[in-house]
PDB file of C-alpha atoms in Angstrom:
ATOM      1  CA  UNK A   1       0.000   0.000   0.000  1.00  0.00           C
ATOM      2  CA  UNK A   2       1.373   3.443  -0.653  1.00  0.00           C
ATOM      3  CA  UNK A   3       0.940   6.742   0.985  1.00  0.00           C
ATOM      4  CA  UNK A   4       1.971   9.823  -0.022  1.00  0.00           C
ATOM      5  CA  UNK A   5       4.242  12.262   1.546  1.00  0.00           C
ATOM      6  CA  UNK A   6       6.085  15.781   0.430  1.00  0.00           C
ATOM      7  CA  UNK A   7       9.669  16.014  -1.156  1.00  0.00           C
ATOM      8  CA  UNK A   8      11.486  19.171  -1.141  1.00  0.00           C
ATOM      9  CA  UNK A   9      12.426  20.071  -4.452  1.00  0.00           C
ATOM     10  CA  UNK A  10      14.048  23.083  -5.519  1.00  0.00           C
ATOM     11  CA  UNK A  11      13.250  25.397  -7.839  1.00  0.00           C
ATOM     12  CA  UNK A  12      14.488  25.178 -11.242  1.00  0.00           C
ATOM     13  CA  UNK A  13      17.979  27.633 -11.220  1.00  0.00           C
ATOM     14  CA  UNK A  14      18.385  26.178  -7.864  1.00  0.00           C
ATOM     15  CA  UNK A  15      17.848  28.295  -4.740  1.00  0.00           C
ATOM     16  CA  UNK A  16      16.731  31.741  -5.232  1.00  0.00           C
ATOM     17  CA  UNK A  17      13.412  34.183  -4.650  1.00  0.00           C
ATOM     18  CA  UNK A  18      10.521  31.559  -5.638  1.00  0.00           C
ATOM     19  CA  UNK A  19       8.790  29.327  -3.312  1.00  0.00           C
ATOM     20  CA  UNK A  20      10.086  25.544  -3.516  1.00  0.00           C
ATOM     21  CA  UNK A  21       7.621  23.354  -5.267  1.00  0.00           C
ATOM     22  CA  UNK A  22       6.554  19.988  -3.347  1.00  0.00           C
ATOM     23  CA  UNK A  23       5.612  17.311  -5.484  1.00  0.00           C
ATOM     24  CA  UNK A  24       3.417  14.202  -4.024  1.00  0.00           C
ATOM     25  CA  UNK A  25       5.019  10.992  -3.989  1.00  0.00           C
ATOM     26  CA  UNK A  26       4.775   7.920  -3.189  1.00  0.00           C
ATOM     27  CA  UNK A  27       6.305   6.084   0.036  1.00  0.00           C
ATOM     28  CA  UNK A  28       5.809   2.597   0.370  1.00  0.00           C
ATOM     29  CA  UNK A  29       4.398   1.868   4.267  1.00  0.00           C
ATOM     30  CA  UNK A  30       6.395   0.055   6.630  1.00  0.00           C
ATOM     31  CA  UNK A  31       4.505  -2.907   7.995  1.00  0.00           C
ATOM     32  CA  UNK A  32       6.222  -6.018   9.930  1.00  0.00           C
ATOM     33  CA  UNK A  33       2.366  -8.016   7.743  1.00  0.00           C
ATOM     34  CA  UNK A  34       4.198  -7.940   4.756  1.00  0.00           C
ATOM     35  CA  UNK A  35       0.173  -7.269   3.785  1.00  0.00           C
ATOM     36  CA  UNK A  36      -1.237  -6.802   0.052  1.00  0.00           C
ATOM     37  CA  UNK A  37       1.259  -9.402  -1.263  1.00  0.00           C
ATOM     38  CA  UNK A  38       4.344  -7.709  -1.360  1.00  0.00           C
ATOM     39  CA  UNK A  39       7.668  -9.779   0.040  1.00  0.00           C
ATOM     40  CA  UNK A  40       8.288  -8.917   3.567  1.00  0.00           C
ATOM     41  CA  UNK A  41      11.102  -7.235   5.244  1.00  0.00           C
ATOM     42  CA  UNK A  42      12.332  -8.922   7.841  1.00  0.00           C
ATOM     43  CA  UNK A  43      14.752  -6.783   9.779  1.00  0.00           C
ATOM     44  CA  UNK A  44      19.185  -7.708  10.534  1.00  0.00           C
ATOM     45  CA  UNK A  45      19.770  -7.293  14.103  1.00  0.00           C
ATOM     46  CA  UNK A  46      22.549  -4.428  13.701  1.00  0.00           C
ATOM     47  CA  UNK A  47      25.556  -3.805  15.931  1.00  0.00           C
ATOM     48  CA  UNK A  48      25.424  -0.450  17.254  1.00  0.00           C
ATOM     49  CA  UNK A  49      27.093   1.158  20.258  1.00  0.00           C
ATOM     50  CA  UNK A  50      25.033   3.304  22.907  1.00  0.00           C
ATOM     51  CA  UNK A  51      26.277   5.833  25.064  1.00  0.00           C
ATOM     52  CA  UNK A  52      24.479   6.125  28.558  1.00  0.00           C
ATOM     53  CA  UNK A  53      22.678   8.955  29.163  1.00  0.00           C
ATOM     54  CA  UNK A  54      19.497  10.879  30.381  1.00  0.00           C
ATOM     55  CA  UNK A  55      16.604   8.743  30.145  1.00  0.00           C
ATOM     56  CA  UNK A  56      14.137  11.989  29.948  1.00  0.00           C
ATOM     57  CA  UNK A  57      16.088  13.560  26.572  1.00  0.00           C
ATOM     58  CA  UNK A  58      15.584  12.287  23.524  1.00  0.00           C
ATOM     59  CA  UNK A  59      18.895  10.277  21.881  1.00  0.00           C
ATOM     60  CA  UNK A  60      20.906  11.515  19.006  1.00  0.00           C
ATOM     61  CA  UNK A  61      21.078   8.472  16.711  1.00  0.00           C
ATOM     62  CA  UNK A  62      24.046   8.464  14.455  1.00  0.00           C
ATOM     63  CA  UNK A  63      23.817   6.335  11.013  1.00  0.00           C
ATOM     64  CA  UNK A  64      26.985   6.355   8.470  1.00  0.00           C
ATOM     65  CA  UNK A  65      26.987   7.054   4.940  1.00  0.00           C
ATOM     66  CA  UNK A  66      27.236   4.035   2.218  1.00  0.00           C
ATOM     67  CA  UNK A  67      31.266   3.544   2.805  1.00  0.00           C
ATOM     68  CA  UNK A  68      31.097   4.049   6.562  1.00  0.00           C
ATOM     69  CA  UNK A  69      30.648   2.211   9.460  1.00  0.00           C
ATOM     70  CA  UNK A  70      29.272   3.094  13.304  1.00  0.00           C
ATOM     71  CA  UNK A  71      32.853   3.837  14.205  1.00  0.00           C
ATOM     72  CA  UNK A  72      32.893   7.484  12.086  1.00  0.00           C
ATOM     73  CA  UNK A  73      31.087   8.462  14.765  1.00  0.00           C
ATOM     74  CA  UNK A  74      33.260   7.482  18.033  1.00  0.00           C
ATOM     75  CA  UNK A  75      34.609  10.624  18.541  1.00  0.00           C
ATOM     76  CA  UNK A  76      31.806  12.684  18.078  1.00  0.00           C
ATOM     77  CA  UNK A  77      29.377  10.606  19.859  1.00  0.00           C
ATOM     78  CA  UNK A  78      31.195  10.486  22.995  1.00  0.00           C
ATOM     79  CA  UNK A  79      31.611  14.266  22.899  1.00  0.00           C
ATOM     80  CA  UNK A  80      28.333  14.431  22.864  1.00  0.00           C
ATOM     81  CA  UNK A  81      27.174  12.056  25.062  1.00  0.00           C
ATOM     82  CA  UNK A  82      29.246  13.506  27.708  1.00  0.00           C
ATOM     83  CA  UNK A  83      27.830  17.342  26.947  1.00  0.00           C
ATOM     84  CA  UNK A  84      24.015  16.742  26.440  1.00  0.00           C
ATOM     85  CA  UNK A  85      24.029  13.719  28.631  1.00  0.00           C
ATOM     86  CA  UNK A  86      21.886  12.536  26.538  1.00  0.00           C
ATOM     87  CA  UNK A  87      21.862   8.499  25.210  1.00  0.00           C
ATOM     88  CA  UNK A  88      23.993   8.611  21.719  1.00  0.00           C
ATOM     89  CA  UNK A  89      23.762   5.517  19.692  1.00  0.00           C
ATOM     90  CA  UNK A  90      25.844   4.636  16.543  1.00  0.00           C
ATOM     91  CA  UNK A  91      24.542   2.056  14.198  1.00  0.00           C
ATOM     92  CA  UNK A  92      26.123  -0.492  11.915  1.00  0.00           C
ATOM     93  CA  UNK A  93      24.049  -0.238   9.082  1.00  0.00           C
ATOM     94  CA  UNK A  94      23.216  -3.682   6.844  1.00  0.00           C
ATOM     95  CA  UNK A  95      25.975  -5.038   5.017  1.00  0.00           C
ATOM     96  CA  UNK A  96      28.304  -2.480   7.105  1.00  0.00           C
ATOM     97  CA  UNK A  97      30.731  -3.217   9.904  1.00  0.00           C
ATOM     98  CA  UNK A  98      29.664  -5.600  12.440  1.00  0.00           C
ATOM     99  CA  UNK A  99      25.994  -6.072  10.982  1.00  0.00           C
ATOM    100  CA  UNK A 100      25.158  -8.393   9.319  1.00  0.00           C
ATOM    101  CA  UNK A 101      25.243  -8.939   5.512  1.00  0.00           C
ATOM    102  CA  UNK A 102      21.934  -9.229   3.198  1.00  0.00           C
ATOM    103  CA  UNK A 103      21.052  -9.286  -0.624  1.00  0.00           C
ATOM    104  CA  UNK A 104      18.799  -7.053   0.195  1.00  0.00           C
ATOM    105  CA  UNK A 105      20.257  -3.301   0.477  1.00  0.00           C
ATOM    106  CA  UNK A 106      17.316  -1.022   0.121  1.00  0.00           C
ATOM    107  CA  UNK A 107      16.506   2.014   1.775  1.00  0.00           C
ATOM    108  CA  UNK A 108      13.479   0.256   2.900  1.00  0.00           C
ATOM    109  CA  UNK A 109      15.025  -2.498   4.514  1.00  0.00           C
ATOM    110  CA  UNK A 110      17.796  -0.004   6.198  1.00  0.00           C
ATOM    111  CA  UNK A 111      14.527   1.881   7.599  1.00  0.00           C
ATOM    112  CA  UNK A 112      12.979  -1.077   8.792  1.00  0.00           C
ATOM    113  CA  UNK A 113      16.039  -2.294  10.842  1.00  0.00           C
ATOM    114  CA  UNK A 114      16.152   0.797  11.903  1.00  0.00           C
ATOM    115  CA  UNK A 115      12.299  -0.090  13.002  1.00  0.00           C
ATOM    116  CA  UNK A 116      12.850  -2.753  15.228  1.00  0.00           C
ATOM    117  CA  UNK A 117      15.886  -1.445  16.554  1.00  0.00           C
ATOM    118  CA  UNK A 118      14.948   1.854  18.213  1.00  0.00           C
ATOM    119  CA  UNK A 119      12.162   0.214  20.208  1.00  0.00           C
ATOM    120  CA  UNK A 120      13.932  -2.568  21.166  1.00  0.00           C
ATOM    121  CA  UNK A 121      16.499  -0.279  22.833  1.00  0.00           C
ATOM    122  CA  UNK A 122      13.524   2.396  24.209  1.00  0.00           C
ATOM    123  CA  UNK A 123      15.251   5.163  22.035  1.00  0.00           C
ATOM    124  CA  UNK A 124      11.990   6.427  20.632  1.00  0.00           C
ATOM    125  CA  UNK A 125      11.324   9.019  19.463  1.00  0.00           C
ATOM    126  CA  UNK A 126      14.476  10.431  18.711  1.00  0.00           C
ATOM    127  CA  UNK A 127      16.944  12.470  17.175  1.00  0.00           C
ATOM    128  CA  UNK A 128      18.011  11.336  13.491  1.00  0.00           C
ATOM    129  CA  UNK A 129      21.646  12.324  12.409  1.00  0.00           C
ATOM    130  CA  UNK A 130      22.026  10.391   8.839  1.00  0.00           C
ATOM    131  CA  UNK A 131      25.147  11.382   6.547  1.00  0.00           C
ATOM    132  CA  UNK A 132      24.590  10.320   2.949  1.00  0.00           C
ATOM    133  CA  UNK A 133      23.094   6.801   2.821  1.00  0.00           C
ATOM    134  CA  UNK A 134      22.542   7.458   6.186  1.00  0.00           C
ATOM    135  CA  UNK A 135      20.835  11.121   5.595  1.00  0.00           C
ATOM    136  CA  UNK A 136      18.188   8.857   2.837  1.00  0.00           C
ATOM    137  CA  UNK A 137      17.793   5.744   5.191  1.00  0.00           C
ATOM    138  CA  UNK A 138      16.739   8.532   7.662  1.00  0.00           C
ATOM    139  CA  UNK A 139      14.164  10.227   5.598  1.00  0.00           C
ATOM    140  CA  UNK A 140      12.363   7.211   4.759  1.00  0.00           C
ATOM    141  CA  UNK A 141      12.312   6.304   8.409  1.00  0.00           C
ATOM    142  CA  UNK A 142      10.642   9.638   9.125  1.00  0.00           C
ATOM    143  CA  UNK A 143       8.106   9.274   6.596  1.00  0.00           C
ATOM    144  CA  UNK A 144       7.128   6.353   7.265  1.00  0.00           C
ATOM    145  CA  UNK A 145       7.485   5.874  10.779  1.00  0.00           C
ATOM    146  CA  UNK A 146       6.901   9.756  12.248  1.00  0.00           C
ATOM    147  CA  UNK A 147       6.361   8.493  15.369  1.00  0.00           C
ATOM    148  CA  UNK A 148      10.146   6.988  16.078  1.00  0.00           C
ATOM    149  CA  UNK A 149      11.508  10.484  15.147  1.00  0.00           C
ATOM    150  CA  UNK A 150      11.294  13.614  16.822  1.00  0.00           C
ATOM    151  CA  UNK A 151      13.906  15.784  14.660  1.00  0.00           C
ATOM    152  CA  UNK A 152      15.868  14.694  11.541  1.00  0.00           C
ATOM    153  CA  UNK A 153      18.929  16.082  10.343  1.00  0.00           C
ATOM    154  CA  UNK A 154      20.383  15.051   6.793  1.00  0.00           C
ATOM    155  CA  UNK A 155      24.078  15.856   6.436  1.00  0.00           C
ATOM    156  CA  UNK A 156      25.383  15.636   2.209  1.00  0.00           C
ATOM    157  CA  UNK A 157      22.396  13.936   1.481  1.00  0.00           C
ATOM    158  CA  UNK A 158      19.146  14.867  -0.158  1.00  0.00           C
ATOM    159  CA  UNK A 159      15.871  13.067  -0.920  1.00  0.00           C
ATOM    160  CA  UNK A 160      15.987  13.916  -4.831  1.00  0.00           C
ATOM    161  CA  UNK A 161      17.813  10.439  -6.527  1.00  0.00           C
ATOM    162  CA  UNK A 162      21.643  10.875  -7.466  1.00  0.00           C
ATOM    163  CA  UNK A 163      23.947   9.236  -9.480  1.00  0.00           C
ATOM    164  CA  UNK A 164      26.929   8.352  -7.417  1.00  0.00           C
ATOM    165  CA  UNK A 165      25.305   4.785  -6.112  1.00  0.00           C
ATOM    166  CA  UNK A 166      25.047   4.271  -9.904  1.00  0.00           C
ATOM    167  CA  UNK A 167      28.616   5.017 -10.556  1.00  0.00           C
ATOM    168  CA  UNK A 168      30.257   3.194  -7.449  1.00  0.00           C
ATOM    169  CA  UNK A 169      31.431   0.332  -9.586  1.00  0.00           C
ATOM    170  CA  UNK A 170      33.338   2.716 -11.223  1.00  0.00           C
ATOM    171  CA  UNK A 171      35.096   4.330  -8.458  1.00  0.00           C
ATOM    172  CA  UNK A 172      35.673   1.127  -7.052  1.00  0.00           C
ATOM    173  CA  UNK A 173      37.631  -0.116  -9.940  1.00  0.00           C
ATOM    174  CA  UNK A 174      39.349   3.206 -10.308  1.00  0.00           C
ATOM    175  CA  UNK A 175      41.160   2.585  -6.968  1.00  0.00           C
ATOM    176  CA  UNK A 176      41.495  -0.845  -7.260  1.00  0.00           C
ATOM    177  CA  UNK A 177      43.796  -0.163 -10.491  1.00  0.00           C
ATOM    178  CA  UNK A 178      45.773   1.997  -8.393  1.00  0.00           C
ATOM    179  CA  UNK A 179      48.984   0.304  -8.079  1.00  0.00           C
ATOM    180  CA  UNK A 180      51.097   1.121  -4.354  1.00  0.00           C
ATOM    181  CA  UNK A 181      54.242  -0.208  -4.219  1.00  0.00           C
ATOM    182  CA  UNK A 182      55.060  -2.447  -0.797  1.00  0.00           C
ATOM    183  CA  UNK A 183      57.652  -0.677  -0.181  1.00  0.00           C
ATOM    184  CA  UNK A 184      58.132   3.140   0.349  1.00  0.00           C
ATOM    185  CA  UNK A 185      60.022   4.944  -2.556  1.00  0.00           C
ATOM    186  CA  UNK A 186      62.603   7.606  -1.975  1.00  0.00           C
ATOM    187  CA  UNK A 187      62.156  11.068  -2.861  1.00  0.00           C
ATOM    188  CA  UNK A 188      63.574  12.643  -6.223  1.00  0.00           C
TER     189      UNK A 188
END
């Protein structure tokens, strides 16, 4: 079943006087039924690391971009755990770090694991901080699941589709074919 929901599109010449347009479009809804004969997600059980904090305060909720991993964030979250007192978790996203790995690398599923996980550990509703893959998995979580979030912030991501998923292969085999020697070479 779909529902529909706002994206932010600028105008065209990119940002300037006139008012944004938002288009309606569809977002598939989450549901653990699997109803209406579509396959059903089932969610990973992702590694993640939490930082104790307040109870009362809403968590900041860290989630890496597509060639991260939970421990971008060490630093980071442990300044701010130790500032805010708030709870700061870092997430291992599917097919990342210590989480497991899945055919199955949608934004949908990375929203759903992100689902069952933020219940599971009482972190809801909270603060979203997604960079890049993260930024996306975190905007489809919002959408679909408004209830888990109570403020979002996308860093170098946006919700309009991009090319540079399409064109990993190629940067992948562009470094690949980088040859490094083993052993240092001196200086001219």
């Amino acid at each position: 079943m779909l529902r529909w929901a706002r994206a932010w599109r600028l105008p065209h010449g990119g940002r300037g006087a006139s008012r944004p347009s938002f288009p309606r479009v569809p977002v598939a809804n989450s549901s653990s039924s699997g109803g209406g004969g579509g396959v059903e997600l089932r969610p990973l059980p992702l590694s993640f690391t939490l930082l104790d904090g307040e109870a009362g305060r809403p968590a900041l909720v860290f989630l890496h971009g597509v060639c991260g991993c939970k421990n971008n964030f060490n630093s980071v979250a442990k300044a701010l755990a130790r500032r805010t007192g708030r709870k700061v978790l870092t997430v291992d996203a599917r097919n990342h770090g210590d989480s497991p790995h899945s055919p199955d690398m949608s934004y949908e599923a990375m929203s759903r694991d992100l689902q069952d996980l933020l219940p599971q550990l009482g972190l809801v509703p909270c603060i979203l901080v997604g960079h890049s893959m993260g930024g996306k998995t975190a905007m489809l979580l919002a959408l679909q699941r408004p209830d888990l979030v109570e403020r979002l912030i996308a860093v170098d991501s946006s919700p309009a589709e991009t090319t540079f998923l399409s064109n990993l292969p190629s940067y992948v085999a562009a470094m690949r074919a980088v040859e490094i020697p083993d052993e240092p070479q001196p200086l001219p």
